[in-house]
mmCIF file with all atom_site columns, C-alpha atoms in Angstrom:
data_model
loop_
_atom_site.group_PDB
_atom_site.id
_atom_site.type_symbol
_atom_site.label_atom_id
_atom_site.label_alt_id
_atom_site.label_comp_id
_atom_site.label_asym_id
_atom_site.label_entity_id
_atom_site.label_seq_id
_atom_site.pdbx_PDB_ins_code
_atom_site.Cartn_x
_atom_site.Cartn_y
_atom_site.Cartn_z
_atom_site.occupancy
_atom_site.B_iso_or_equiv
_atom_site.pdbx_formal_charge
_atom_site.auth_seq_id
_atom_site.auth_comp_id
_atom_site.auth_asym_id
_atom_site.auth_atom_id
_atom_site.pdbx_PDB_model_num
ATOM 1   C CA . MET Y 1 1   ? 91.605  110.835 90.732  1.00 97.00 ? 29  MET Y CA 1
ATOM 2   C CA . ILE Y 1 2   ? 93.429  106.927 90.664  1.00 98.00 ? 30  ILE Y CA 1
ATOM 3   C CA . TYR Y 1 3   ? 94.776  106.286 94.234  1.00 98.00 ? 31  TYR Y CA 1
ATOM 4   C CA . LEU Y 1 4   ? 96.073  103.112 96.014  1.00 98.00 ? 32  LEU Y CA 1
ATOM 5   C CA . ILE Y 1 5   ? 96.220  101.247 98.801  1.00 98.00 ? 33  ILE Y CA 1
ATOM 6   C CA . SER Y 1 6   ? 96.508  97.923  100.747 1.00 98.00 ? 34  SER Y CA 1
ATOM 7   C CA . ASP Y 1 7   ? 96.722  95.784  103.398 1.00 98.00 ? 35  ASP Y CA 1
ATOM 8   C CA . THR Y 1 8   ? 94.795  98.373  106.580 1.00 98.00 ? 36  THR Y CA 1
ATOM 9   C CA . HIS Y 1 9   ? 93.755  95.054  108.310 1.00 98.00 ? 37  HIS Y CA 1
ATOM 10  C CA . PHE Y 1 10  ? 91.404  97.041  110.316 1.00 98.00 ? 38  PHE Y CA 1
ATOM 11  C CA . TYR Y 1 11  ? 90.373  95.940  113.816 1.00 98.00 ? 39  TYR Y CA 1
ATOM 12  C CA . HIS Y 1 12  ? 93.135  93.551  113.704 1.00 98.00 ? 40  HIS Y CA 1
ATOM 13  C CA . LYS Y 1 13  ? 95.014  94.429  117.047 1.00 96.00 ? 41  LYS Y CA 1
ATOM 14  C CA . SER Y 1 14  ? 98.131  91.803  116.453 1.00 97.00 ? 42  SER Y CA 1
ATOM 15  C CA . ILE Y 1 15  ? 99.133  94.144  113.584 1.00 97.00 ? 43  ILE Y CA 1
ATOM 16  C CA . ILE Y 1 16  ? 100.124 96.674  115.152 1.00 97.00 ? 44  ILE Y CA 1
ATOM 17  C CA . PRO Y 1 17  ? 102.926 95.366  117.246 1.00 97.00 ? 45  PRO Y CA 1
ATOM 18  C CA . TYR Y 1 18  ? 103.382 92.708  114.617 1.00 96.00 ? 46  TYR Y CA 1
ATOM 19  C CA . CYS Y 1 19  ? 104.082 95.804  111.749 1.00 96.00 ? 47  CYS Y CA 1
ATOM 20  C CA . LYS Y 1 20  ? 105.187 98.705  114.818 1.00 97.00 ? 48  LYS Y CA 1
ATOM 21  C CA . ARG Y 1 21  ? 102.493 100.187 113.842 1.00 98.00 ? 49  ARG Y CA 1
ATOM 22  C CA . PRO Y 1 22  ? 102.656 103.629 115.481 1.00 98.00 ? 50  PRO Y CA 1
ATOM 23  C CA . PHE Y 1 23  ? 99.537  103.199 117.281 1.00 98.00 ? 51  PHE Y CA 1
ATOM 24  C CA . SER Y 1 24  ? 98.677  102.349 120.946 1.00 97.00 ? 52  SER Y CA 1
ATOM 25  C CA . SER Y 1 25  ? 95.312  100.655 120.067 1.00 98.00 ? 53  SER Y CA 1
ATOM 26  C CA . ILE Y 1 26  ? 92.463  99.225  117.293 1.00 97.00 ? 54  ILE Y CA 1
ATOM 27  C CA . ASP Y 1 27  ? 90.494  102.264 117.472 1.00 98.00 ? 55  ASP Y CA 1
ATOM 28  C CA . GLU Y 1 28  ? 93.121  104.657 117.336 1.00 98.00 ? 56  GLU Y CA 1
ATOM 29  C CA . MET Y 1 29  ? 94.592  103.151 114.450 1.00 98.00 ? 57  MET Y CA 1
ATOM 30  C CA . ASN Y 1 30  ? 91.224  102.772 112.408 1.00 98.00 ? 58  ASN Y CA 1
ATOM 31  C CA . GLU Y 1 31  ? 89.977  105.980 113.415 1.00 98.00 ? 59  GLU Y CA 1
ATOM 32  C CA . GLU Y 1 32  ? 93.851  107.481 111.842 1.00 98.00 ? 60  GLU Y CA 1
ATOM 33  C CA . MET Y 1 33  ? 93.243  105.380 108.683 1.00 98.00 ? 61  MET Y CA 1
ATOM 34  C CA . ILE Y 1 34  ? 89.854  106.555 108.176 1.00 98.00 ? 62  ILE Y CA 1
ATOM 35  C CA . LYS Y 1 35  ? 90.591  110.105 108.396 1.00 98.00 ? 63  LYS Y CA 1
ATOM 36  C CA . ASN Y 1 36  ? 93.677  110.215 106.701 1.00 98.00 ? 64  ASN Y CA 1
ATOM 37  C CA . TRP Y 1 37  ? 91.685  108.200 103.785 1.00 98.00 ? 65  TRP Y CA 1
ATOM 38  C CA . ASN Y 1 38  ? 89.236  110.871 103.377 1.00 98.00 ? 66  ASN Y CA 1
ATOM 39  C CA . LYS Y 1 39  ? 91.510  113.994 103.982 1.00 98.00 ? 67  LYS Y CA 1
ATOM 40  C CA . THR Y 1 40  ? 92.960  112.810 100.611 1.00 98.00 ? 68  THR Y CA 1
ATOM 41  C CA . ILE Y 1 41  ? 90.050  110.987 98.840  1.00 98.00 ? 69  ILE Y CA 1
ATOM 42  C CA . GLN Y 1 42  ? 87.000  112.744 97.564  1.00 97.00 ? 70  GLN Y CA 1
ATOM 43  C CA . ASP Y 1 43  ? 83.858  111.047 96.642  1.00 95.00 ? 71  ASP Y CA 1
ATOM 44  C CA . LYS Y 1 44  ? 84.379  111.126 92.780  1.00 97.00 ? 72  LYS Y CA 1
ATOM 45  C CA . ASP Y 1 45  ? 88.288  109.883 93.485  1.00 98.00 ? 73  ASP Y CA 1
ATOM 46  C CA . ILE Y 1 46  ? 88.877  106.168 92.487  1.00 98.00 ? 74  ILE Y CA 1
ATOM 47  C CA . VAL Y 1 47  ? 90.391  103.627 94.998  1.00 98.00 ? 75  VAL Y CA 1
ATOM 48  C CA . TYR Y 1 48  ? 92.294  100.502 94.465  1.00 98.00 ? 76  TYR Y CA 1
ATOM 49  C CA . PHE Y 1 49  ? 92.029  98.682  97.668  1.00 98.00 ? 77  PHE Y CA 1
ATOM 50  C CA . LEU Y 1 50  ? 95.131  95.874  96.990  1.00 98.00 ? 78  LEU Y CA 1
ATOM 51  C CA . GLY Y 1 51  ? 93.808  93.361  99.682  1.00 97.00 ? 79  GLY Y CA 1
ATOM 52  C CA . ASP Y 1 52  ? 93.632  92.637  103.294 1.00 98.00 ? 80  ASP Y CA 1
ATOM 53  C CA . PHE Y 1 53  ? 90.942  95.076  104.239 1.00 98.00 ? 81  PHE Y CA 1
ATOM 54  C CA . SER Y 1 54  ? 89.159  94.344  107.793 1.00 98.00 ? 82  SER Y CA 1
ATOM 55  C CA . PHE Y 1 55  ? 89.492  91.446  110.321 1.00 97.00 ? 83  PHE Y CA 1
ATOM 56  C CA . ALA Y 1 56  ? 85.956  92.704  112.042 1.00 97.00 ? 84  ALA Y CA 1
ATOM 57  C CA . PRO Y 1 57  ? 82.303  91.003  111.175 1.00 96.00 ? 85  PRO Y CA 1
ATOM 58  C CA . THR Y 1 58  ? 80.577  92.230  108.291 1.00 96.00 ? 86  THR Y CA 1
ATOM 59  C CA . GLU Y 1 59  ? 78.600  94.788  110.180 1.00 97.00 ? 87  GLU Y CA 1
ATOM 60  C CA . MET Y 1 60  ? 81.543  96.465  111.734 1.00 98.00 ? 88  MET Y CA 1
ATOM 61  C CA . THR Y 1 61  ? 83.432  96.150  108.278 1.00 98.00 ? 89  THR Y CA 1
ATOM 62  C CA . ARG Y 1 62  ? 80.197  97.236  106.393 1.00 98.00 ? 90  ARG Y CA 1
ATOM 63  C CA . ASP Y 1 63  ? 80.542  100.339 108.673 1.00 98.00 ? 91  ASP Y CA 1
ATOM 64  C CA . ILE Y 1 64  ? 84.549  101.388 108.191 1.00 98.00 ? 92  ILE Y CA 1
ATOM 65  C CA . CYS Y 1 65  ? 83.904  100.786 104.686 1.00 98.00 ? 93  CYS Y CA 1
ATOM 66  C CA . ASN Y 1 66  ? 80.913  103.058 104.536 1.00 97.00 ? 94  ASN Y CA 1
ATOM 67  C CA . ARG Y 1 67  ? 83.094  105.873 106.434 1.00 98.00 ? 95  ARG Y CA 1
ATOM 68  C CA . LEU Y 1 68  ? 85.246  105.905 103.491 1.00 98.00 ? 96  LEU Y CA 1
ATOM 69  C CA . ASN Y 1 69  ? 84.984  108.219 100.332 1.00 98.00 ? 97  ASN Y CA 1
ATOM 70  C CA . GLY Y 1 70  ? 85.251  107.172 97.094  1.00 98.00 ? 98  GLY Y CA 1
ATOM 71  C CA . TYR Y 1 71  ? 84.660  104.992 94.362  1.00 98.00 ? 99  TYR Y CA 1
ATOM 72  C CA . LYS Y 1 72  ? 85.874  101.506 95.723  1.00 98.00 ? 100 LYS Y CA 1
ATOM 73  C CA . ILE Y 1 73  ? 87.431  99.010  93.645  1.00 98.00 ? 101 ILE Y CA 1
ATOM 74  C CA . MET Y 1 74  ? 88.747  96.005  96.137  1.00 98.00 ? 102 MET Y CA 1
ATOM 75  C CA . ILE Y 1 75  ? 91.535  93.087  94.273  1.00 98.00 ? 103 ILE Y CA 1
ATOM 76  C CA . ARG Y 1 76  ? 90.737  90.650  97.279  1.00 97.00 ? 104 ARG Y CA 1
ATOM 77  C CA . GLY Y 1 77  ? 93.781  89.402  99.503  1.00 97.00 ? 105 GLY Y CA 1
ATOM 78  C CA . ASN Y 1 78  ? 94.769  86.723  101.609 1.00 96.00 ? 106 ASN Y CA 1
ATOM 79  C CA . HIS Y 1 79  ? 92.412  87.590  104.133 1.00 95.00 ? 107 HIS Y CA 1
ATOM 80  C CA . ASP Y 1 80  ? 89.839  88.770  102.341 1.00 95.00 ? 108 ASP Y CA 1
ATOM 81  C CA . ARG Y 1 81  ? 89.115  85.464  100.681 1.00 92.00 ? 109 ARG Y CA 1
ATOM 82  C CA . ASP Y 1 82  ? 86.693  84.096  103.417 1.00 91.00 ? 110 ASP Y CA 1
ATOM 83  C CA . ARG Y 1 83  ? 84.015  86.438  102.071 1.00 93.00 ? 111 ARG Y CA 1
ATOM 84  C CA . GLY Y 1 84  ? 82.720  86.288  98.570  1.00 92.00 ? 112 GLY Y CA 1
ATOM 85  C CA . GLU Y 1 85  ? 82.575  89.084  95.719  1.00 94.00 ? 113 GLU Y CA 1
ATOM 86  C CA . MET Y 1 86  ? 79.514  89.607  96.847  1.00 95.00 ? 114 MET Y CA 1
ATOM 87  C CA . SER Y 1 87  ? 79.881  89.968  100.181 1.00 96.00 ? 115 SER Y CA 1
ATOM 88  C CA . TRP Y 1 88  ? 82.669  92.788  99.893  1.00 98.00 ? 116 TRP Y CA 1
ATOM 89  C CA . ARG Y 1 89  ? 80.112  94.610  97.165  1.00 97.00 ? 117 ARG Y CA 1
ATOM 90  C CA . ASN Y 1 90  ? 77.903  94.361  100.025 1.00 97.00 ? 118 ASN Y CA 1
ATOM 91  C CA . ILE Y 1 91  ? 80.197  95.522  102.564 1.00 98.00 ? 119 ILE Y CA 1
ATOM 92  C CA . GLY Y 1 92  ? 80.666  98.820  100.416 1.00 98.00 ? 120 GLY Y CA 1
ATOM 93  C CA . PHE Y 1 93  ? 82.848  97.983  97.379  1.00 98.00 ? 121 PHE Y CA 1
ATOM 94  C CA . GLN Y 1 94  ? 81.354  98.826  93.885  1.00 98.00 ? 122 GLN Y CA 1
ATOM 95  C CA . GLU Y 1 95  ? 83.330  95.937  91.971  1.00 98.00 ? 123 GLU Y CA 1
ATOM 96  C CA . VAL Y 1 96  ? 85.668  92.935  93.474  1.00 98.00 ? 124 VAL Y CA 1
ATOM 97  C CA . PHE Y 1 97  ? 87.817  90.718  92.085  1.00 97.00 ? 125 PHE Y CA 1
ATOM 98  C CA . SER Y 1 98  ? 89.828  87.792  93.065  1.00 96.00 ? 126 SER Y CA 1
ATOM 99  C CA . THR Y 1 99  ? 92.790  87.825  90.837  1.00 97.00 ? 127 THR Y CA 1
ATOM 100 C CA . PRO Y 1 100 ? 95.538  90.881  89.659  1.00 98.00 ? 128 PRO Y CA 1
ATOM 101 C CA . GLN Y 1 101 ? 93.994  93.202  87.448  1.00 98.00 ? 129 GLN Y CA 1
ATOM 102 C CA . ILE Y 1 102 ? 95.702  95.298  84.319  1.00 98.00 ? 130 ILE Y CA 1
ATOM 103 C CA . LEU Y 1 103 ? 95.368  99.527  84.842  1.00 98.00 ? 131 LEU Y CA 1
ATOM 104 C CA . TYR Y 1 104 ? 95.755  100.899 81.363  1.00 97.00 ? 132 TYR Y CA 1
ATOM 105 C CA . TYR Y 1 105 ? 97.270  104.621 81.959  1.00 96.00 ? 133 TYR Y CA 1
ATOM 106 C CA . VAL Y 1 106 ? 98.377  107.198 79.055  1.00 93.00 ? 134 VAL Y CA 1
ATOM 107 C CA . ASP Y 1 107 ? 102.099 108.626 80.092  1.00 91.00 ? 135 ASP Y CA 1
ATOM 108 C CA . LYS Y 1 108 ? 102.974 112.099 80.349  1.00 89.00 ? 136 LYS Y CA 1
ATOM 109 C CA . ASN Y 1 109 ? 104.106 111.575 76.436  1.00 88.00 ? 137 ASN Y CA 1
ATOM 110 C CA . SER Y 1 110 ? 101.169 109.726 75.120  1.00 92.00 ? 138 SER Y CA 1
ATOM 111 C CA . ASN Y 1 111 ? 102.703 106.351 75.390  1.00 90.00 ? 139 ASN Y CA 1
ATOM 112 C CA . LEU Y 1 112 ? 99.950  103.957 76.373  1.00 93.00 ? 140 LEU Y CA 1
ATOM 113 C CA . ARG Y 1 113 ? 100.996 101.996 79.051  1.00 95.00 ? 141 ARG Y CA 1
ATOM 114 C CA . HIS Y 1 114 ? 99.324  99.042  82.013  1.00 96.00 ? 142 HIS Y CA 1
ATOM 115 C CA . VAL Y 1 115 ? 100.860 98.197  84.942  1.00 97.00 ? 143 VAL Y CA 1
ATOM 116 C CA . THR Y 1 116 ? 99.758  95.124  86.847  1.00 98.00 ? 144 THR Y CA 1
ATOM 117 C CA . LEU Y 1 117 ? 97.739  95.310  89.925  1.00 98.00 ? 145 LEU Y CA 1
ATOM 118 C CA . SER Y 1 118 ? 97.760  92.928  92.860  1.00 98.00 ? 146 SER Y CA 1
ATOM 119 C CA . HIS Y 1 119 ? 97.467  91.594  96.644  1.00 98.00 ? 147 HIS Y CA 1
ATOM 120 C CA . GLU Y 1 120 ? 100.847 89.185  96.400  1.00 98.00 ? 148 GLU Y CA 1
ATOM 121 C CA . PRO Y 1 121 ? 103.661 90.402  94.346  1.00 98.00 ? 149 PRO Y CA 1
ATOM 122 C CA . GLN Y 1 122 ? 103.689 88.799  90.859  1.00 98.00 ? 150 GLN Y CA 1
ATOM 123 C CA . TYR Y 1 123 ? 106.472 87.066  88.917  1.00 96.00 ? 151 TYR Y CA 1
ATOM 124 C CA . ILE Y 1 124 ? 106.436 89.632  85.528  1.00 96.00 ? 152 ILE Y CA 1
ATOM 125 C CA . SER Y 1 125 ? 109.077 89.936  82.943  1.00 94.00 ? 153 SER Y CA 1
ATOM 126 C CA . ASP Y 1 126 ? 111.856 92.631  83.659  1.00 91.00 ? 154 ASP Y CA 1
ATOM 127 C CA . ASN Y 1 127 ? 109.879 94.780  81.493  1.00 91.00 ? 155 ASN Y CA 1
ATOM 128 C CA . GLU Y 1 128 ? 106.514 95.234  83.098  1.00 95.00 ? 156 GLU Y CA 1
ATOM 129 C CA . PHE Y 1 129 ? 105.326 97.085  86.290  1.00 97.00 ? 157 PHE Y CA 1
ATOM 130 C CA . ASN Y 1 130 ? 103.770 95.594  89.480  1.00 98.00 ? 158 ASN Y CA 1
ATOM 131 C CA . ILE Y 1 131 ? 102.064 97.126  92.104  1.00 98.00 ? 159 ILE Y CA 1
ATOM 132 C CA . HIS Y 1 132 ? 101.444 95.590  95.350  1.00 98.00 ? 160 HIS Y CA 1
ATOM 133 C CA . GLY Y 1 133 ? 100.392 94.820  99.367  1.00 98.00 ? 161 GLY Y CA 1
ATOM 134 C CA . HIS Y 1 134 ? 100.370 91.761  101.209 1.00 98.00 ? 162 HIS Y CA 1
ATOM 135 C CA . ILE Y 1 135 ? 104.480 92.598  102.270 1.00 97.00 ? 163 ILE Y CA 1
ATOM 136 C CA . HIS Y 1 136 ? 103.392 95.260  104.724 1.00 96.00 ? 164 HIS Y CA 1
ATOM 137 C CA . ASP Y 1 137 ? 107.280 96.727  106.098 1.00 94.00 ? 165 ASP Y CA 1
ATOM 138 C CA . SER Y 1 138 ? 109.481 93.788  104.849 1.00 95.00 ? 166 SER Y CA 1
ATOM 139 C CA . LEU Y 1 139 ? 111.630 94.150  102.030 1.00 93.00 ? 167 LEU Y CA 1
ATOM 140 C CA . LEU Y 1 140 ? 110.630 92.366  98.591  1.00 95.00 ? 168 LEU Y CA 1
ATOM 141 C CA . SER Y 1 141 ? 113.833 90.543  98.594  1.00 94.00 ? 169 SER Y CA 1
ATOM 142 C CA . SER Y 1 142 ? 113.523 89.349  101.958 1.00 94.00 ? 170 SER Y CA 1
ATOM 143 C CA . GLU Y 1 143 ? 109.696 87.489  100.991 1.00 94.00 ? 171 GLU Y CA 1
ATOM 144 C CA . TYR Y 1 144 ? 110.557 86.870  97.383  1.00 96.00 ? 172 TYR Y CA 1
ATOM 145 C CA . PRO Y 1 145 ? 114.302 87.043  96.645  1.00 95.00 ? 173 PRO Y CA 1
ATOM 146 C CA . ASP Y 1 146 ? 113.491 85.624  93.399  1.00 95.00 ? 174 ASP Y CA 1
ATOM 147 C CA . MET Y 1 147 ? 112.056 88.774  92.178  1.00 95.00 ? 175 MET Y CA 1
ATOM 148 C CA . ASN Y 1 148 ? 113.584 92.175  90.502  1.00 93.00 ? 176 ASN Y CA 1
ATOM 149 C CA . PRO Y 1 149 ? 112.627 94.706  93.083  1.00 93.00 ? 177 PRO Y CA 1
ATOM 150 C CA . ASN Y 1 150 ? 112.640 97.530  90.739  1.00 93.00 ? 178 ASN Y CA 1
ATOM 151 C CA . ASN Y 1 151 ? 109.393 96.545  88.992  1.00 96.00 ? 179 ASN Y CA 1
ATOM 152 C CA . HIS Y 1 152 ? 107.603 96.345  92.130  1.00 97.00 ? 180 HIS Y CA 1
ATOM 153 C CA . LEU Y 1 153 ? 106.458 98.873  94.317  1.00 98.00 ? 181 LEU Y CA 1
ATOM 154 C CA . CYS Y 1 154 ? 104.337 98.159  97.677  1.00 98.00 ? 182 CYS Y CA 1
ATOM 155 C CA . VAL Y 1 155 ? 101.795 100.069 98.653  1.00 98.00 ? 183 VAL Y CA 1
ATOM 156 C CA . CYS Y 1 156 ? 101.071 98.947  102.009 1.00 98.00 ? 184 CYS Y CA 1
ATOM 157 C CA . VAL Y 1 157 ? 99.708  101.439 104.760 1.00 98.00 ? 185 VAL Y CA 1
ATOM 158 C CA . GLU Y 1 158 ? 103.231 101.431 106.365 1.00 98.00 ? 186 GLU Y CA 1
ATOM 159 C CA . ARG Y 1 159 ? 105.015 102.097 102.927 1.00 97.00 ? 187 ARG Y CA 1
ATOM 160 C CA . ILE Y 1 160 ? 102.894 104.966 102.570 1.00 98.00 ? 188 ILE Y CA 1
ATOM 161 C CA . ASN Y 1 161 ? 102.142 106.589 106.098 1.00 97.00 ? 189 ASN Y CA 1
ATOM 162 C CA . TYR Y 1 162 ? 98.732  105.460 106.516 1.00 98.00 ? 190 TYR Y CA 1
ATOM 163 C CA . LYS Y 1 163 ? 96.876  107.228 103.053 1.00 98.00 ? 191 LYS Y CA 1
ATOM 164 C CA . PRO Y 1 164 ? 96.236  105.990 100.094 1.00 98.00 ? 192 PRO Y CA 1
ATOM 165 C CA . ILE Y 1 165 ? 99.039  107.285 97.306  1.00 98.00 ? 193 ILE Y CA 1
ATOM 166 C CA . SER Y 1 166 ? 97.702  108.793 93.954  1.00 98.00 ? 194 SER Y CA 1
ATOM 167 C CA . PHE Y 1 167 ? 98.443  107.486 91.257  1.00 98.00 ? 195 PHE Y CA 1
ATOM 168 C CA . GLU Y 1 168 ? 100.091 110.658 89.424  1.00 97.00 ? 196 GLU Y CA 1
ATOM 169 C CA . ASP Y 1 169 ? 102.438 110.206 92.099  1.00 97.00 ? 197 ASP Y CA 1
ATOM 170 C CA . ILE Y 1 170 ? 103.365 106.757 91.688  1.00 97.00 ? 198 ILE Y CA 1
ATOM 171 C CA . GLN Y 1 171 ? 103.893 107.602 87.564  1.00 95.00 ? 199 GLN Y CA 1
ATOM 172 C CA . ARG Y 1 172 ? 106.442 110.819 88.725  1.00 94.00 ? 200 ARG Y CA 1
ATOM 173 C CA . ASP Y 1 173 ? 108.020 109.360 91.332  1.00 94.00 ? 201 ASP Y CA 1
ATOM 174 C CA . TYR Y 1 174 ? 108.335 105.634 89.722  1.00 94.00 ? 202 TYR Y CA 1
ATOM 175 C CA . LEU Y 1 175 ? 107.012 104.589 86.453  1.00 94.00 ? 203 LEU Y CA 1
ATOM 176 C CA . GLU Y 1 176 ? 108.532 107.379 84.645  1.00 91.00 ? 204 GLU Y CA 1
ATOM 177 C CA . LYS Y 1 177 ? 111.981 106.266 85.709  1.00 87.00 ? 205 LYS Y CA 1
ATOM 178 C CA . PHE Y 1 178 ? 111.226 102.419 85.191  1.00 88.00 ? 206 PHE Y CA 1
ATOM 179 C CA . PHE Y 1 179 ? 110.360 103.320 81.687  1.00 84.00 ? 207 PHE Y CA 1
ATOM 180 C CA . ILE Y 1 180 ? 112.927 105.902 80.832  1.00 78.00 ? 208 ILE Y CA 1
ATOM 181 C CA . GLU Y 1 181 ? 115.383 103.226 82.346  1.00 79.00 ? 209 GLU Y CA 1
ATOM 182 C CA . LYS Y 1 182 ? 113.876 100.400 80.381  1.00 74.00 ? 210 LYS Y CA 1
ATOM 183 C CA . GLU Y 1 183 ? 113.749 102.005 76.961  1.00 75.00 ? 211 GLU Y CA 1
ATOM 184 C CA . GLY Y 1 184 ? 117.246 103.783 77.368  1.00 66.00 ? 212 GLY Y CA 1
ATOM 185 C CA . ARG Y 1 185 ? 116.160 107.199 77.114  1.00 55.00 ? 213 ARG Y CA 1
#
């Protein structure tokens, strides 16, 4: 299975009041997100992490990453760029990218499709789809008023109940409807 998540901000104290996260402390937030991750993700699963993982020093960040199940692929966010790709690999991510990536998949009608995975929302054509992070609990229209909100999906933890969301659920709940509407079926 493939899962997506972004903007955990482990060890970031001010994110709790800033995004009205339902945690009373950094420790509670960290432990709850680790528990939710590991209840959802098996070691054989692939997790695309779409940026802004941790605000802790390297050793503490490595400890968190090593506690998380799955094959972890990072697309670095604006708060991850202080460490290079090799540093993130040493922390525990199996693959690390600094630019948006394309995820290809086959839909339920055997059509080859793709989505763009990124940290920041991307400017794309109306017939493309972008899964991203970065905006937390803000609406796309308030942060990027010139982007089409109908072809963007934010997977920040605030939006997905602080646990990874399956690509299968994204296909069913968002992508099938999007492509049916775009193709007039």
